């Protein structure tokens, strides 16, 4: 097991901000993960860092990163056009999509363009215009405080951008349903979806995607734009000119700059529209003044 000490999240996270993680442990299989968790119960897990924010002062304790066999995938035998794929939680969604497509199977549209890992996608119930993880998930495998466990999808209370995992549960693999039927049509829909994102989102700058969940029947970006915050800057962080639900790092931003943008967006939208936005980004660690409004 490789262990890094005081390793900045800024080197691993999409925003390129965030202070040192006290101990970052790279595990290659479930036995290694179980050993780390036995020694450091409650350890955090870092996926691809595409939806995570920690303070500039850093994060105490142990963070695990899944590698080795936890990045493998294999098709499970099934009948006819349908199949299931077993995907390690450390695998990037993009790699899983490419491998599945090469075999002529589709169905993983909810992961298209989501720049995280399989584990992160399950934990967040990630989704796109082509659906959400909850629609395609059959079961998750992982290790919780009581030890290893497989949880059928039906037992997970998944909701919009919430995986419904039990507290402290680290996903080691997910089983998704895939199918040959509709493969070509899905490829076309994915291409359209990715092109639309490219045209409307600031994908050329470091960000964590959408910072807030969309409130029912509305869009967080529309509300932030409505209160005049598009283009608002705090140090090197900006509420994106192109899409107001994205906070981008223009270069040299700190985690505090990002958090200041998050706070002003939440406060202004709350004060002027009455809507209390719910964050999509996961925030860890001790923040000066607490992490309000994030939890
Ligand atoms: C440019 C951009 C576009 C994006 N577009 C989308 C989109 O279209 N749809 C969407 O839903 N999201 C989108 N996101 C957000 C993000 O990619 C997703 O939330 C993604 O699922 C996070 O996965 P990750 O591996 O990066 O997780 P991380 O950011 O590393 O972690 C996020 C949370 O998941 C937990 N986690 C990670 N791995 C595991 C595991 N194995 N077991 C248990 N918990 C785990 C972490 O502890 C943390 O709480 C976008 C982000 C960016 C930067």
PDB file of N, CA and C in Angstrom, residues 13-75:
ATOM      1  N   UNK A  13      -7.971  16.995  -6.835  1.00  0.00           N
ATOM      2  CA  UNK A  13      -9.364  17.398  -7.053  1.00  0.00           C
ATOM      3  C   UNK A  13      -9.519  18.224  -8.314  1.00  0.00           C
ATOM      4  N   UNK A  14     -10.704  18.219  -8.852  1.00  0.00           N
ATOM      5  CA  UNK A  14     -10.985  18.926 -10.097  1.00  0.00           C
ATOM      6  C   UNK A  14     -10.851  20.436  -9.984  1.00  0.00           C
ATOM      7  N   UNK A  15     -11.186  20.982  -8.787  1.00  0.00           N
ATOM      8  CA  UNK A  15     -11.137  22.423  -8.602  1.00  0.00           C
ATOM      9  C   UNK A  15      -9.705  22.947  -8.499  1.00  0.00           C
ATOM     10  N   UNK A  16      -8.767  22.004  -8.244  1.00  0.00           N
ATOM     11  CA  UNK A  16      -7.357  22.374  -8.012  1.00  0.00           C
ATOM     12  C   UNK A  16      -7.222  23.260  -6.776  1.00  0.00           C
ATOM     13  N   UNK A  17      -8.087  23.044  -5.789  1.00  0.00           N
ATOM     14  CA  UNK A  17      -7.968  23.759  -4.504  1.00  0.00           C
ATOM     15  C   UNK A  17      -8.070  22.728  -3.386  1.00  0.00           C
ATOM     16  N   UNK A  18      -7.755  23.157  -2.176  1.00  0.00           N
ATOM     17  CA  UNK A  18      -7.902  22.274  -1.014  1.00  0.00           C
ATOM     18  C   UNK A  18      -6.550  21.914  -0.438  1.00  0.00           C
ATOM     19  N   UNK A  19      -6.473  21.957   0.887  1.00  0.00           N
ATOM     20  CA  UNK A  19      -5.212  21.754   1.590  1.00  0.00           C
ATOM     21  C   UNK A  19      -4.837  20.286   1.728  1.00  0.00           C
ATOM     22  N   UNK A  20      -3.845  20.026   2.603  1.00  0.00           N
ATOM     23  CA  UNK A  20      -3.277  18.680   2.710  1.00  0.00           C
ATOM     24  C   UNK A  20      -4.198  17.669   3.406  1.00  0.00           C
ATOM     25  N   UNK A  21      -4.241  16.480   2.824  1.00  0.00           N
ATOM     26  CA  UNK A  21      -4.908  15.354   3.487  1.00  0.00           C
ATOM     27  C   UNK A  21      -3.836  14.698   4.362  1.00  0.00           C
ATOM     28  N   UNK A  22      -4.131  14.528   5.642  1.00  0.00           N
ATOM     29  CA  UNK A  22      -3.096  14.066   6.577  1.00  0.00           C
ATOM     30  C   UNK A  22      -2.447  12.757   6.101  1.00  0.00           C
ATOM     31  N   UNK A  23      -3.295  11.811   5.682  1.00  0.00           N
ATOM     32  CA  UNK A  23      -2.772  10.505   5.264  1.00  0.00           C
ATOM     33  C   UNK A  23      -3.629  10.019   4.097  1.00  0.00           C
ATOM     34  N   UNK A  24      -3.023   9.883   2.936  1.00  0.00           N
ATOM     35  CA  UNK A  24      -3.755   9.393   1.753  1.00  0.00           C
ATOM     36  C   UNK A  24      -3.203   8.004   1.431  1.00  0.00           C
ATOM     37  N   UNK A  25      -4.083   7.002   1.554  1.00  0.00           N
ATOM     38  CA  UNK A  25      -3.645   5.615   1.392  1.00  0.00           C
ATOM     39  C   UNK A  25      -4.246   5.041   0.114  1.00  0.00           C
ATOM     40  N   UNK A  26      -3.396   4.501  -0.739  1.00  0.00           N
ATOM     41  CA  UNK A  26      -3.839   3.889  -2.001  1.00  0.00           C
ATOM     42  C   UNK A  26      -4.017   2.399  -1.754  1.00  0.00           C
ATOM     43  N   UNK A  27      -5.243   1.907  -1.885  1.00  0.00           N
ATOM     44  CA  UNK A  27      -5.481   0.476  -1.643  1.00  0.00           C
ATOM     45  C   UNK A  27      -5.751  -0.217  -2.971  1.00  0.00           C
ATOM     46  N   UNK A  28      -5.301  -1.495  -3.069  1.00  0.00           N
ATOM     47  CA  UNK A  28      -5.399  -2.195  -4.347  1.00  0.00           C
ATOM     48  C   UNK A  28      -6.479  -3.250  -4.397  1.00  0.00           C
ATOM     49  N   UNK A  29      -7.042  -3.601  -3.231  1.00  0.00           N
ATOM     50  CA  UNK A  29      -8.128  -4.598  -3.222  1.00  0.00           C
ATOM     51  C   UNK A  29      -8.929  -4.454  -1.924  1.00  0.00           C
ATOM     52  N   UNK A  30      -9.960  -5.271  -1.794  1.00  0.00           N
ATOM     53  CA  UNK A  30     -10.845  -5.118  -0.619  1.00  0.00           C
ATOM     54  C   UNK A  30     -10.135  -5.505   0.675  1.00  0.00           C
ATOM     55  N   UNK A  31      -9.193  -6.461   0.588  1.00  0.00           N
ATOM     56  CA  UNK A  31      -8.481  -6.863   1.812  1.00  0.00           C
ATOM     57  C   UNK A  31      -7.660  -5.688   2.348  1.00  0.00           C
ATOM     58  N   UNK A  32      -7.004  -4.973   1.433  1.00  0.00           N
ATOM     59  CA  UNK A  32      -6.221  -3.805   1.876  1.00  0.00           C
ATOM     60  C   UNK A  32      -7.148  -2.720   2.424  1.00  0.00           C
ATOM     61  N   UNK A  33      -8.279  -2.534   1.756  1.00  0.00           N
ATOM     62  CA  UNK A  33      -9.226  -1.524   2.247  1.00  0.00           C
ATOM     63  C   UNK A  33      -9.710  -1.895   3.644  1.00  0.00           C
ATOM     64  N   UNK A  34     -10.057  -3.180   3.829  1.00  0.00           N
ATOM     65  CA  UNK A  34     -10.539  -3.632   5.144  1.00  0.00           C
ATOM     66  C   UNK A  34      -9.466  -3.405   6.209  1.00  0.00           C
ATOM     67  N   UNK A  35      -8.207  -3.647   5.857  1.00  0.00           N
ATOM     68  CA  UNK A  35      -7.115  -3.459   6.829  1.00  0.00           C
ATOM     69  C   UNK A  35      -6.994  -1.987   7.222  1.00  0.00           C
ATOM     70  N   UNK A  36      -7.125  -1.101   6.238  1.00  0.00           N
ATOM     71  CA  UNK A  36      -7.034   0.337   6.547  1.00  0.00           C
ATOM     72  C   UNK A  36      -8.209   0.752   7.432  1.00  0.00           C
ATOM     73  N   UNK A  37      -9.393   0.248   7.095  1.00  0.00           N
ATOM     74  CA  UNK A  37     -10.571   0.658   7.864  1.00  0.00           C
ATOM     75  C   UNK A  37     -10.545   0.099   9.295  1.00  0.00           C
ATOM     76  N   UNK A  38      -9.902  -1.053   9.459  1.00  0.00           N
ATOM     77  CA  UNK A  38      -9.790  -1.622  10.815  1.00  0.00           C
ATOM     78  C   UNK A  38      -8.914  -0.718  11.684  1.00  0.00           C
ATOM     79  N   UNK A  39      -7.923  -0.141  11.040  1.00  0.00           N
ATOM     80  CA  UNK A  39      -6.981   0.725  11.757  1.00  0.00           C
ATOM     81  C   UNK A  39      -7.499   2.169  11.860  1.00  0.00           C
ATOM     82  N   UNK A  40      -8.239   2.583  10.844  1.00  0.00           N
ATOM     83  CA  UNK A  40      -8.729   3.972  10.786  1.00  0.00           C
ATOM     84  C   UNK A  40     -10.221   3.974  10.471  1.00  0.00           C
ATOM     85  N   UNK A  41     -11.044   3.558  11.458  1.00  0.00           N
ATOM     86  CA  UNK A  41     -12.483   3.533  11.177  1.00  0.00           C
ATOM     87  C   UNK A  41     -12.973   4.948  10.854  1.00  0.00           C
ATOM     88  N   UNK A  42     -13.907   5.036   9.921  1.00  0.00           N
ATOM     89  CA  UNK A  42     -14.433   6.353   9.560  1.00  0.00           C
ATOM     90  C   UNK A  42     -13.555   7.077   8.551  1.00  0.00           C
ATOM     91  N   UNK A  43     -12.583   6.362   7.957  1.00  0.00           N
ATOM     92  CA  UNK A  43     -11.738   6.995   6.937  1.00  0.00           C
ATOM     93  C   UNK A  43     -12.617   7.515   5.795  1.00  0.00           C
ATOM     94  N   UNK A  44     -12.194   8.616   5.199  1.00  0.00           N
ATOM     95  CA  UNK A  44     -12.911   9.152   4.040  1.00  0.00           C
ATOM     96  C   UNK A  44     -12.432   8.431   2.782  1.00  0.00           C
ATOM     97  N   UNK A  45     -13.214   8.564   1.721  1.00  0.00           N
ATOM     98  CA  UNK A  45     -12.776   7.994   0.444  1.00  0.00           C
ATOM     99  C   UNK A  45     -12.769   9.090  -0.614  1.00  0.00           C
ATOM    100  N   UNK A  46     -11.685   9.099  -1.363  1.00  0.00           N
ATOM    101  CA  UNK A  46     -11.540  10.048  -2.466  1.00  0.00           C
ATOM    102  C   UNK A  46     -11.763   9.287  -3.759  1.00  0.00           C
ATOM    103  N   UNK A  47     -12.742   9.743  -4.551  1.00  0.00           N
ATOM    104  CA  UNK A  47     -12.934   9.140  -5.866  1.00  0.00           C
ATOM    105  C   UNK A  47     -11.998   9.843  -6.833  1.00  0.00           C
ATOM    106  N   UNK A  48     -12.587  10.557  -7.797  1.00  0.00           N
ATOM    107  CA  UNK A  48     -11.756  11.330  -8.720  1.00  0.00           C
ATOM    108  C   UNK A  48     -11.703  12.804  -8.306  1.00  0.00           C
ATOM    109  N   UNK A  49     -12.258  13.103  -7.126  1.00  0.00           N
ATOM    110  CA  UNK A  49     -12.191  14.485  -6.627  1.00  0.00           C
ATOM    111  C   UNK A  49     -12.953  15.477  -7.487  1.00  0.00           C
ATOM    112  N   UNK A  50     -13.989  15.030  -8.188  1.00  0.00           N
ATOM    113  CA  UNK A  50     -14.712  15.947  -9.071  1.00  0.00           C
ATOM    114  C   UNK A  50     -15.947  16.551  -8.414  1.00  0.00           C
ATOM    115  N   UNK A  51     -16.121  16.260  -7.131  1.00  0.00           N
ATOM    116  CA  UNK A  51     -17.253  16.881  -6.422  1.00  0.00           C
ATOM    117  C   UNK A  51     -16.946  17.074  -4.947  1.00  0.00           C
ATOM    118  N   UNK A  52     -15.728  17.448  -4.659  1.00  0.00           N
ATOM    119  CA  UNK A  52     -15.257  17.447  -3.283  1.00  0.00           C
ATOM    120  C   UNK A  52     -14.529  18.745  -2.969  1.00  0.00           C
ATOM    121  N   UNK A  53     -14.781  19.281  -1.766  1.00  0.00           N
ATOM    122  CA  UNK A  53     -14.114  20.510  -1.328  1.00  0.00           C
ATOM    123  C   UNK A  53     -13.643  20.325   0.108  1.00  0.00           C
ATOM    124  N   UNK A  54     -12.357  20.583   0.352  1.00  0.00           N
ATOM    125  CA  UNK A  54     -11.855  20.597   1.734  1.00  0.00           C
ATOM    126  C   UNK A  54     -11.143  21.933   1.946  1.00  0.00           C
ATOM    127  N   UNK A  55     -10.999  22.352   3.220  1.00  0.00           N
ATOM    128  CA  UNK A  55     -10.423  23.680   3.461  1.00  0.00           C
ATOM    129  C   UNK A  55      -8.938  23.768   3.108  1.00  0.00           C
ATOM    130  N   UNK A  56      -8.459  25.000   3.016  1.00  0.00           N
ATOM    131  CA  UNK A  56      -7.031  25.218   2.744  1.00  0.00           C
ATOM    132  C   UNK A  56      -6.167  24.655   3.870  1.00  0.00           C
ATOM    133  N   UNK A  57      -6.728  24.633   5.085  1.00  0.00           N
ATOM    134  CA  UNK A  57      -5.966  24.118   6.231  1.00  0.00           C
ATOM    135  C   UNK A  57      -5.837  22.595   6.170  1.00  0.00           C
ATOM    136  N   UNK A  58      -6.620  21.958   5.315  1.00  0.00           N
ATOM    137  CA  UNK A  58      -6.481  20.512   5.106  1.00  0.00           C
ATOM    138  C   UNK A  58      -7.498  19.685   5.864  1.00  0.00           C
ATOM    139  N   UNK A  59      -7.269  18.384   5.825  1.00  0.00           N
ATOM    140  CA  UNK A  59      -8.209  17.408   6.384  1.00  0.00           C
ATOM    141  C   UNK A  59      -7.422  16.425   7.241  1.00  0.00           C
ATOM    142  N   UNK A  60      -7.814  16.330   8.517  1.00  0.00           N
ATOM    143  CA  UNK A  60      -7.134  15.393   9.422  1.00  0.00           C
ATOM    144  C   UNK A  60      -7.663  13.984   9.192  1.00  0.00           C
ATOM    145  N   UNK A  61      -6.867  13.015   9.528  1.00  0.00           N
ATOM    146  CA  UNK A  61      -7.312  11.618   9.444  1.00  0.00           C
ATOM    147  C   UNK A  61      -6.879  10.960   8.150  1.00  0.00           C
ATOM    148  N   UNK A  62      -7.520   9.838   7.865  1.00  0.00           N
ATOM    149  CA  UNK A  62      -7.118   9.008   6.722  1.00  0.00           C
ATOM    150  C   UNK A  62      -8.115   9.148   5.579  1.00  0.00           C
ATOM    151  N   UNK A  63      -7.568   9.241   4.377  1.00  0.00           N
ATOM    152  CA  UNK A  63      -8.389   9.230   3.160  1.00  0.00           C
ATOM    153  C   UNK A  63      -7.894   8.049   2.323  1.00  0.00           C
ATOM    154  N   UNK A  64      -8.823   7.253   1.786  1.00  0.00           N
ATOM    155  CA  UNK A  64      -8.389   6.141   0.933  1.00  0.00           C
ATOM    156  C   UNK A  64      -8.720   6.435  -0.526  1.00  0.00           C
ATOM    157  N   UNK A  65      -7.880   5.894  -1.384  1.00  0.00           N
ATOM    158  CA  UNK A  65      -8.092   6.015  -2.841  1.00  0.00           C
ATOM    159  C   UNK A  65      -8.033   4.590  -3.392  1.00  0.00           C
ATOM    160  N   UNK A  66      -9.028   4.240  -4.205  1.00  0.00           N
ATOM    161  CA  UNK A  66      -9.153   2.858  -4.659  1.00  0.00           C
ATOM    162  C   UNK A  66      -8.414   2.641  -5.973  1.00  0.00           C
ATOM    163  N   UNK A  67      -7.553   1.611  -5.996  1.00  0.00           N
ATOM    164  CA  UNK A  67      -6.814   1.296  -7.216  1.00  0.00           C
ATOM    165  C   UNK A  67      -6.776  -0.210  -7.418  1.00  0.00           C
ATOM    166  N   UNK A  68      -5.781  -0.677  -8.167  1.00  0.00           N
ATOM    167  CA  UNK A  68      -5.579  -2.117  -8.379  1.00  0.00           C
ATOM    168  C   UNK A  68      -6.818  -2.791  -8.949  1.00  0.00           C
ATOM    169  N   UNK A  69      -7.217  -3.911  -8.348  1.00  0.00           N
ATOM    170  CA  UNK A  69      -8.369  -4.655  -8.890  1.00  0.00           C
ATOM    171  C   UNK A  69      -9.678  -3.885  -8.699  1.00  0.00           C
ATOM    172  N   UNK A  70      -9.631  -2.854  -7.864  1.00  0.00           N
ATOM    173  CA  UNK A  70     -10.853  -2.059  -7.650  1.00  0.00           C
ATOM    174  C   UNK A  70     -11.077  -1.081  -8.809  1.00  0.00           C
ATOM    175  N   UNK A  71     -10.247  -1.224  -9.851  1.00  0.00           N
ATOM    176  CA  UNK A  71     -10.464  -0.447 -11.089  1.00  0.00           C
ATOM    177  C   UNK A  71     -10.763  -1.371 -12.259  1.00  0.00           C
ATOM    178  N   UNK A  72     -11.034  -2.632 -11.967  1.00  0.00           N
ATOM    179  CA  UNK A  72     -11.309  -3.572 -13.063  1.00  0.00           C
ATOM    180  C   UNK A  72     -12.814  -3.669 -13.320  1.00  0.00           C
ATOM    181  N   UNK A  73     -13.152  -4.233 -14.489  1.00  0.00           N
ATOM    182  CA  UNK A  73     -14.572  -4.480 -14.785  1.00  0.00           C
ATOM    183  C   UNK A  73     -14.687  -5.792 -15.533  1.00  0.00           C
ATOM    184  N   UNK A  74     -15.844  -6.440 -15.399  1.00  0.00           N
ATOM    185  CA  UNK A  74     -16.072  -7.675 -16.163  1.00  0.00           C
ATOM    186  C   UNK A  74     -17.561  -7.842 -16.424  1.00  0.00           C
ATOM    187  N   UNK A  75     -17.863  -8.408 -17.607  1.00  0.00           N
ATOM    188  CA  UNK A  75     -19.256  -8.683 -17.925  1.00  0.00           C
ATOM    189  C   UNK A  75     -19.693  -9.918 -17.151  1.00  0.00           C
TER     190      UNK A  75
END
